[in-house]
Amino acid sequence: MEDIAAERAPGYRYPRRDTLPLIRELSVVPNWRNALLLVFQWVVMIAACVIAIRVDRVWAYLLAGVVIGSRVQCLAVMMHEACHRMLFSNRRLNDLIGDIFVAYPLALSVDLYRVAHMVHHRHTNTMRDFDYRVQRKDPDQHFPKSGREMGVLLLRSVFGLNYYRVARAGRIWAPIANFHNPRRFGFDYRLGLRLRYVAWAIMVYGLILASPWRWQILGLFTIPQFIWVNVFNRIRAMAEHNGVTDELELNGTRTVIPTLLDRFLIAPFNVSYHLEHHLFPSVPGHNLRRLHRHLMTDPAYAADAHVTRGYWGVIRELMPPPTATSATEQRAVVEVRS
């Protein structure tokens, strides 16, 4: 595969001209809707934390952890929206709220995430794409895998045995990891932005540590993040661009039609409609399902788009068929992105 997206073979890109009038309609940022959604996530997380501490039983903490983890996943998706400036139409408000109430609680920065993510959009599935390079270096993201290999991967992820690989890749988005190296991908992570994170961390963690329930609060908000990042984000990430032929733009990215459980655990706010997002990144998440339905009326799109039903369907796609002689032989055939 060529290093540079511009060197794709002629005809790789999906024509967009006929869809542009609809895209302009769908690209309006719903400010009040997003504000209410953000408030809702925090109300649910705080309520779950308060209830668990008051009940003070193991089952209550476990249940609260599941609820909080699912809302943390929502925050991660909202950070992605903020990265594309689709959380709020006002850019300064988008970045400020996106940092303080979305990215900072995840120990990340909207600005740092945006820099790498925009490169991913411009050079998807090439060596200029940071996500692609990470996948090539991480054996956990090499597919297909046999049923046994996939089971081992999921078990290792549940118990956090491969979390260090996620953390190592994600450090480029973390403010604390960029104080000494404020230039990433040509972006100047200015001193003011770095100091803003320091002020936020001192205030928020100071209040938590001053609380008599400090360890319960820290545990309820941090432990689920590790589980969701290492298990459910991993599943979503491996669904986006792995195991695709990438002969055309329409089959270089996978869209997943999620089940109700998928939306709760893995892909809230239509983030699983990833092909549509890559084609039209100005469309906010709440309109991606509508965009998908429209695009499926195009025979060329319906024929070539890589669409999978459910994340369990993705896992099955990333395992070799029963007739395969070995996972290694299948990997040599299917891993066309290498």
Short mmCIF file of C-alpha atoms in Angstrom, two decimals:
data_model
loop_
_atom_site.label_atom_id
_atom_site.label_comp_id
_atom_site.label_asym_id
_atom_site.label_seq_id
_atom_site.Cartn_x
_atom_site.Cartn_y
_atom_site.Cartn_z
CA MET A 1 0.00 0.00 0.00
CA GLU A 2 1.21 3.48 -0.84
CA ASP A 3 2.30 5.76 1.97
CA ILE A 4 0.44 8.80 0.71
CA ALA A 5 -3.34 8.94 0.41
CA ALA A 6 -3.09 11.12 -2.70
CA GLU A 7 -1.37 8.24 -4.51
CA ARG A 8 -4.41 5.99 -4.30
CA ALA A 9 -5.41 4.36 -7.56
CA PRO A 10 -7.86 6.38 -9.70
CA GLY A 11 -11.44 5.67 -8.73
CA TYR A 12 -10.61 4.93 -5.10
CA ARG A 13 -12.61 7.84 -3.70
CA TYR A 14 -16.40 7.75 -3.45
CA PRO A 15 -18.04 10.66 -5.36
CA ARG A 16 -19.68 13.17 -3.00
CA ARG A 17 -21.15 15.86 -5.23
CA ASP A 18 -24.73 14.55 -5.34
CA THR A 19 -24.86 14.25 -1.55
CA LEU A 20 -23.61 17.75 -0.68
CA PRO A 21 -27.06 19.43 -0.35
CA LEU A 22 -28.08 16.84 2.27
CA ILE A 23 -24.71 17.11 3.99
CA ARG A 24 -25.19 20.85 4.49
CA GLU A 25 -28.52 20.11 6.15
CA LEU A 26 -27.11 17.35 8.35
CA SER A 27 -24.01 19.27 9.40
CA VAL A 28 -25.77 21.74 11.69
CA VAL A 29 -24.37 21.37 15.23
CA PRO A 30 -27.17 20.83 17.81
CA ASN A 31 -25.83 23.04 20.63
CA TRP A 32 -28.65 22.61 23.15
CA ARG A 33 -29.00 18.90 22.47
CA ASN A 34 -25.30 18.33 23.10
CA ALA A 35 -25.34 20.51 26.22
CA LEU A 36 -28.21 18.50 27.69
CA LEU A 37 -26.54 15.22 26.74
CA LEU A 38 -23.35 16.28 28.48
CA VAL A 39 -25.21 17.34 31.62
CA PHE A 40 -27.09 14.03 31.57
CA GLN A 41 -23.87 11.96 31.50
CA TRP A 42 -22.52 13.76 34.54
CA VAL A 43 -25.82 13.57 36.44
CA VAL A 44 -25.94 9.82 35.87
CA MET A 45 -22.30 9.31 36.91
CA ILE A 46 -22.58 11.43 40.04
CA ALA A 47 -25.88 9.78 41.01
CA ALA A 48 -24.38 6.30 40.54
CA CYS A 49 -21.41 7.29 42.68
CA VAL A 50 -23.59 8.73 45.47
CA ILE A 51 -25.91 5.72 45.54
CA ALA A 52 -23.03 3.24 45.63
CA ILE A 53 -21.34 5.06 48.51
CA ARG A 54 -24.60 5.29 50.50
CA VAL A 55 -25.44 1.61 49.97
CA ASP A 56 -21.79 0.65 50.58
CA ARG A 57 -22.06 -2.92 49.31
CA VAL A 58 -19.88 -4.72 46.78
CA TRP A 59 -22.79 -5.30 44.40
CA ALA A 60 -23.65 -1.60 44.49
CA TYR A 61 -20.09 -0.60 43.60
CA LEU A 62 -20.00 -3.15 40.77
CA LEU A 63 -23.31 -1.94 39.34
CA ALA A 64 -22.23 1.70 39.67
CA GLY A 65 -18.98 0.83 37.90
CA VAL A 66 -20.90 -0.56 34.91
CA VAL A 67 -23.11 2.54 34.74
CA ILE A 68 -20.18 4.93 35.11
CA GLY A 69 -18.10 3.01 32.58
CA SER A 70 -20.86 3.26 30.00
CA ARG A 71 -21.06 7.03 30.57
CA VAL A 72 -17.27 7.31 30.31
CA GLN A 73 -17.63 5.73 26.88
CA CYS A 74 -20.13 8.47 26.06
CA LEU A 75 -17.60 11.10 27.16
CA ALA A 76 -14.98 9.52 24.88
CA VAL A 77 -17.35 9.78 21.92
CA MET A 78 -18.20 13.37 22.84
CA MET A 79 -14.48 14.16 22.90
CA HIS A 80 -14.36 12.87 19.34
CA GLU A 81 -17.23 15.22 18.47
CA ALA A 82 -15.39 18.11 20.12
CA CYS A 83 -12.27 17.19 18.15
CA HIS A 84 -14.28 17.78 14.96
CA ARG A 85 -15.79 20.95 16.49
CA MET A 86 -19.23 19.36 16.50
CA LEU A 87 -19.89 19.55 20.24
CA PHE A 88 -20.69 23.27 20.06
CA SER A 89 -20.78 25.55 17.05
CA ASN A 90 -18.75 28.22 18.86
CA ARG A 91 -15.16 27.03 18.49
CA ARG A 92 -13.83 28.52 21.72
CA LEU A 93 -16.74 27.14 23.72
CA ASN A 94 -16.39 23.79 21.97
CA ASP A 95 -12.74 23.45 22.98
CA LEU A 96 -13.18 24.86 26.49
CA ILE A 97 -16.18 22.72 27.46
CA GLY A 98 -14.70 19.79 25.55
CA ASP A 99 -11.57 19.96 27.68
CA ILE A 100 -13.01 20.73 31.11
CA PHE A 101 -16.00 18.37 31.11
CA VAL A 102 -15.05 15.74 28.55
CA ALA A 103 -11.33 15.30 27.81
CA TYR A 104 -9.67 16.30 31.11
CA PRO A 105 -11.71 13.76 33.14
CA LEU A 106 -10.26 11.14 30.77
CA ALA A 107 -6.74 12.59 31.29
CA LEU A 108 -6.72 13.72 27.66
CA SER A 109 -6.82 16.97 25.68
CA VAL A 110 -9.12 17.89 22.80
CA ASP A 111 -6.33 19.86 21.09
CA LEU A 112 -3.81 17.02 21.26
CA TYR A 113 -6.35 14.44 20.14
CA ARG A 114 -7.44 16.66 17.23
CA VAL A 115 -3.94 16.94 15.79
CA ALA A 116 -3.40 13.18 15.45
CA HIS A 117 -7.00 12.49 14.48
CA MET A 118 -7.03 14.93 11.58
CA VAL A 119 -3.94 13.20 10.18
CA HIS A 120 -5.83 9.92 10.50
CA HIS A 121 -8.64 11.36 8.37
CA ARG A 122 -6.34 12.76 5.71
CA HIS A 123 -4.15 9.66 5.38
CA THR A 124 -6.38 6.78 6.48
CA ASN A 125 -4.77 3.34 6.27
CA THR A 126 -1.36 4.64 5.24
CA MET A 127 1.93 4.97 7.08
CA ARG A 128 1.18 8.65 7.71
CA ASP A 129 -1.80 7.56 9.80
CA PHE A 130 -0.76 7.26 13.47
CA ASP A 131 -3.59 4.81 14.21
CA TYR A 132 -2.48 2.60 11.34
CA ARG A 133 1.13 2.59 12.52
CA VAL A 134 0.01 1.64 16.04
CA GLN A 135 -2.01 -1.26 14.64
CA ARG A 136 0.94 -2.54 12.66
CA LYS A 137 3.15 -2.55 15.76
CA ASP A 138 0.60 -4.12 18.11
CA PRO A 139 0.22 -7.90 17.65
CA ASP A 140 -3.15 -7.71 19.40
CA GLN A 141 -4.41 -5.78 16.37
CA HIS A 142 -3.17 -8.22 13.75
CA PHE A 143 -6.03 -10.14 12.16
CA PRO A 144 -7.45 -12.59 11.41
CA LYS A 145 -7.11 -14.57 14.63
CA SER A 146 -8.28 -18.09 15.34
CA GLY A 147 -11.12 -18.59 17.81
CA ARG A 148 -8.58 -19.47 20.49
CA GLU A 149 -6.44 -16.43 19.73
CA MET A 150 -9.47 -14.14 19.80
CA GLY A 151 -10.60 -15.62 23.11
CA VAL A 152 -7.15 -15.09 24.61
CA LEU A 153 -7.11 -11.50 23.35
CA LEU A 154 -10.46 -10.71 24.95
CA LEU A 155 -9.49 -12.37 28.24
CA ARG A 156 -6.19 -10.48 28.36
CA SER A 157 -8.10 -7.28 27.70
CA VAL A 158 -10.65 -7.94 30.47
CA PHE A 159 -7.86 -8.49 33.01
CA GLY A 160 -5.84 -5.53 31.76
CA LEU A 161 -2.80 -7.57 30.74
CA ASN A 162 -2.39 -5.58 27.52
CA TYR A 163 -3.50 -2.20 28.84
CA TYR A 164 0.04 -0.89 28.62
CA ARG A 165 -0.23 -1.02 24.81
CA VAL A 166 -3.30 1.23 24.83
CA ALA A 167 -1.67 3.61 27.31
CA ARG A 168 1.54 3.76 25.30
CA ALA A 169 -0.34 4.73 22.13
CA GLY A 170 -2.67 7.15 23.89
CA ARG A 171 0.04 9.15 25.62
CA ILE A 172 0.28 11.50 22.62
CA TRP A 173 -3.20 12.78 23.54
CA ALA A 174 -2.42 13.27 27.24
CA PRO A 175 -1.49 16.71 28.62
CA ILE A 176 0.65 15.24 31.38
CA ALA A 177 2.77 13.40 28.80
CA ASN A 178 3.34 16.48 26.65
CA PHE A 179 4.61 19.08 29.08
CA HIS A 180 8.19 18.33 28.13
CA ASN A 181 7.36 17.80 24.43
CA PRO A 182 4.66 20.31 23.52
CA ARG A 183 5.02 19.90 19.74
CA ARG A 184 3.19 16.95 18.24
CA PHE A 185 2.58 16.65 14.51
CA GLY A 186 3.63 20.29 14.17
CA PHE A 187 1.10 21.46 16.78
CA ASP A 188 2.26 23.85 19.50
CA TYR A 189 0.62 22.76 22.78
CA ARG A 190 0.83 26.25 24.21
CA LEU A 191 1.81 27.01 27.80
CA GLY A 192 -1.63 28.47 28.50
CA LEU A 193 -3.32 25.20 27.54
CA ARG A 194 -0.90 23.20 29.67
CA LEU A 195 -1.44 25.47 32.67
CA ARG A 196 -5.20 25.21 32.24
CA TYR A 197 -4.96 21.46 32.66
CA VAL A 198 -2.77 21.87 35.75
CA ALA A 199 -5.30 24.27 37.30
CA TRP A 200 -8.15 21.87 36.52
CA ALA A 201 -6.30 18.89 37.98
CA ILE A 202 -5.37 20.74 41.19
CA MET A 203 -8.95 21.90 41.74
CA VAL A 204 -10.76 18.67 40.85
CA TYR A 205 -8.39 16.16 42.43
CA GLY A 206 -7.91 18.49 45.40
CA LEU A 207 -11.66 18.45 46.08
CA ILE A 208 -11.80 14.69 45.70
CA LEU A 209 -8.84 14.09 48.02
CA ALA A 210 -10.35 16.44 50.60
CA SER A 211 -13.52 14.32 50.66
CA PRO A 212 -13.97 11.57 53.29
CA TRP A 213 -15.01 9.27 50.42
CA ARG A 214 -11.92 10.00 48.34
CA TRP A 215 -10.98 6.37 47.62
CA GLN A 216 -14.51 5.34 46.70
CA ILE A 217 -14.83 8.29 44.29
CA LEU A 218 -11.45 7.71 42.70
CA GLY A 219 -12.12 4.00 42.33
CA LEU A 220 -15.58 4.48 40.84
CA PHE A 221 -14.36 6.99 38.26
CA THR A 222 -10.98 5.51 37.34
CA ILE A 223 -11.33 1.71 37.42
CA PRO A 224 -14.21 1.61 34.89
CA GLN A 225 -12.16 3.80 32.55
CA PHE A 226 -9.43 1.15 32.38
CA ILE A 227 -11.96 -1.59 31.66
CA TRP A 228 -13.88 0.37 29.03
CA VAL A 229 -10.73 1.61 27.31
CA ASN A 230 -9.08 -1.78 27.25
CA VAL A 231 -12.07 -3.96 26.36
CA PHE A 232 -14.85 -2.03 24.67
CA ASN A 233 -12.78 0.71 23.04
CA ARG A 234 -10.44 -2.00 21.79
CA ILE A 235 -13.35 -3.85 20.18
CA ARG A 236 -14.62 -0.64 18.59
CA ALA A 237 -11.15 0.32 17.37
CA MET A 238 -10.47 -3.05 15.79
CA ALA A 239 -13.84 -2.83 14.01
CA GLU A 240 -13.12 0.47 12.30
CA HIS A 241 -10.36 -0.42 9.82
CA ASN A 242 -9.22 -4.00 10.46
CA GLY A 243 -10.08 -6.90 8.18
CA VAL A 244 -11.15 -4.66 5.29
CA THR A 245 -9.91 -4.95 1.71
CA ASP A 246 -9.33 -1.19 1.24
CA GLU A 247 -9.58 -1.51 -2.53
CA LEU A 248 -12.04 1.40 -2.53
CA GLU A 249 -12.79 4.17 -0.06
CA LEU A 250 -16.06 2.38 0.68
CA ASN A 251 -14.34 -0.78 1.87
CA GLY A 252 -11.39 0.83 3.67
CA THR A 253 -13.56 1.62 6.69
CA ARG A 254 -16.24 -0.49 8.36
CA THR A 255 -19.67 0.65 9.51
CA VAL A 256 -21.27 -1.47 12.23
CA ILE A 257 -25.05 -1.57 12.66
CA PRO A 258 -25.15 -1.80 16.46
CA THR A 259 -27.45 -3.81 18.69
CA LEU A 260 -28.97 -2.19 21.79
CA LEU A 261 -26.22 -3.75 23.93
CA ASP A 262 -23.58 -2.50 21.49
CA ARG A 263 -24.88 1.04 21.87
CA PHE A 264 -24.74 0.80 25.66
CA LEU A 265 -21.31 -0.79 26.01
CA ILE A 266 -19.32 0.06 22.90
CA ALA A 267 -20.80 2.57 20.47
CA PRO A 268 -23.10 5.29 21.83
CA PHE A 269 -24.25 8.26 19.77
CA ASN A 270 -23.99 6.46 16.40
CA VAL A 271 -20.19 6.32 16.53
CA SER A 272 -20.30 2.88 14.90
CA TYR A 273 -21.33 4.48 11.58
CA HIS A 274 -17.66 5.00 10.93
CA LEU A 275 -17.62 4.81 7.15
CA GLU A 276 -20.19 7.60 6.94
CA HIS A 277 -18.11 9.63 9.37
CA HIS A 278 -14.97 9.23 7.24
CA LEU A 279 -16.83 10.20 4.08
CA PHE A 280 -18.52 13.24 5.65
CA PRO A 281 -16.74 14.18 8.89
CA SER A 282 -18.74 17.42 9.23
CA VAL A 283 -21.92 15.48 10.08
CA PRO A 284 -22.55 15.24 13.86
CA GLY A 285 -23.04 11.80 15.31
CA HIS A 286 -26.78 12.11 15.87
CA ASN A 287 -27.29 12.39 12.07
CA LEU A 288 -25.00 9.55 10.98
CA ARG A 289 -27.72 6.91 11.02
CA ARG A 290 -29.91 9.09 8.80
CA LEU A 291 -26.95 9.65 6.48
CA HIS A 292 -26.34 5.89 6.34
CA ARG A 293 -29.94 5.22 5.31
CA HIS A 294 -29.68 7.84 2.57
CA LEU A 295 -26.38 6.50 1.22
CA MET A 296 -27.73 2.95 1.12
CA THR A 297 -30.19 4.10 -1.55
CA ASP A 298 -27.18 4.54 -3.86
CA PRO A 299 -26.62 1.16 -5.58
CA ALA A 300 -22.85 1.74 -5.79
CA TYR A 301 -22.64 2.52 -2.09
CA ALA A 302 -24.86 -0.40 -1.09
CA ALA A 303 -22.77 -2.77 -3.21
CA ASP A 304 -19.31 -1.72 -2.06
CA ALA A 305 -19.71 -0.32 1.49
CA HIS A 306 -18.30 -2.55 4.22
CA VAL A 307 -21.27 -2.85 6.60
CA THR A 308 -21.37 -5.39 9.44
CA ARG A 309 -24.27 -6.31 11.71
CA GLY A 310 -23.22 -5.94 15.34
CA TYR A 311 -19.83 -6.09 17.00
CA TRP A 312 -20.14 -9.83 17.43
CA GLY A 313 -20.39 -9.89 13.65
CA VAL A 314 -17.12 -7.95 13.51
CA ILE A 315 -15.41 -10.46 15.79
CA ARG A 316 -16.57 -13.29 13.55
CA GLU A 317 -15.28 -11.44 10.47
CA LEU A 318 -11.88 -11.11 12.11
CA MET A 319 -11.62 -14.86 12.71
CA PRO A 320 -10.72 -17.26 9.86
CA PRO A 321 -13.46 -19.50 8.45
CA PRO A 322 -13.67 -23.08 9.80
CA THR A 323 -12.08 -24.49 6.63
CA ALA A 324 -8.87 -22.48 7.18
CA THR A 325 -5.81 -24.63 7.65
CA SER A 326 -4.20 -22.23 10.06
CA ALA A 327 -4.57 -18.70 11.40
CA THR A 328 -1.13 -17.87 10.05
CA GLU A 329 -2.04 -18.87 6.49
CA GLN A 330 -5.34 -16.97 6.65
CA ARG A 331 -3.58 -13.91 8.03
CA ALA A 332 -1.27 -13.88 5.02
CA VAL A 333 -4.33 -13.83 2.72
CA VAL A 334 -6.66 -11.46 4.57
CA GLU A 335 -4.24 -8.97 6.08
CA VAL A 336 -4.14 -6.90 2.91
CA ARG A 337 -3.58 -3.68 4.86
CA SER A 338 -0.04 -4.74 5.68
#
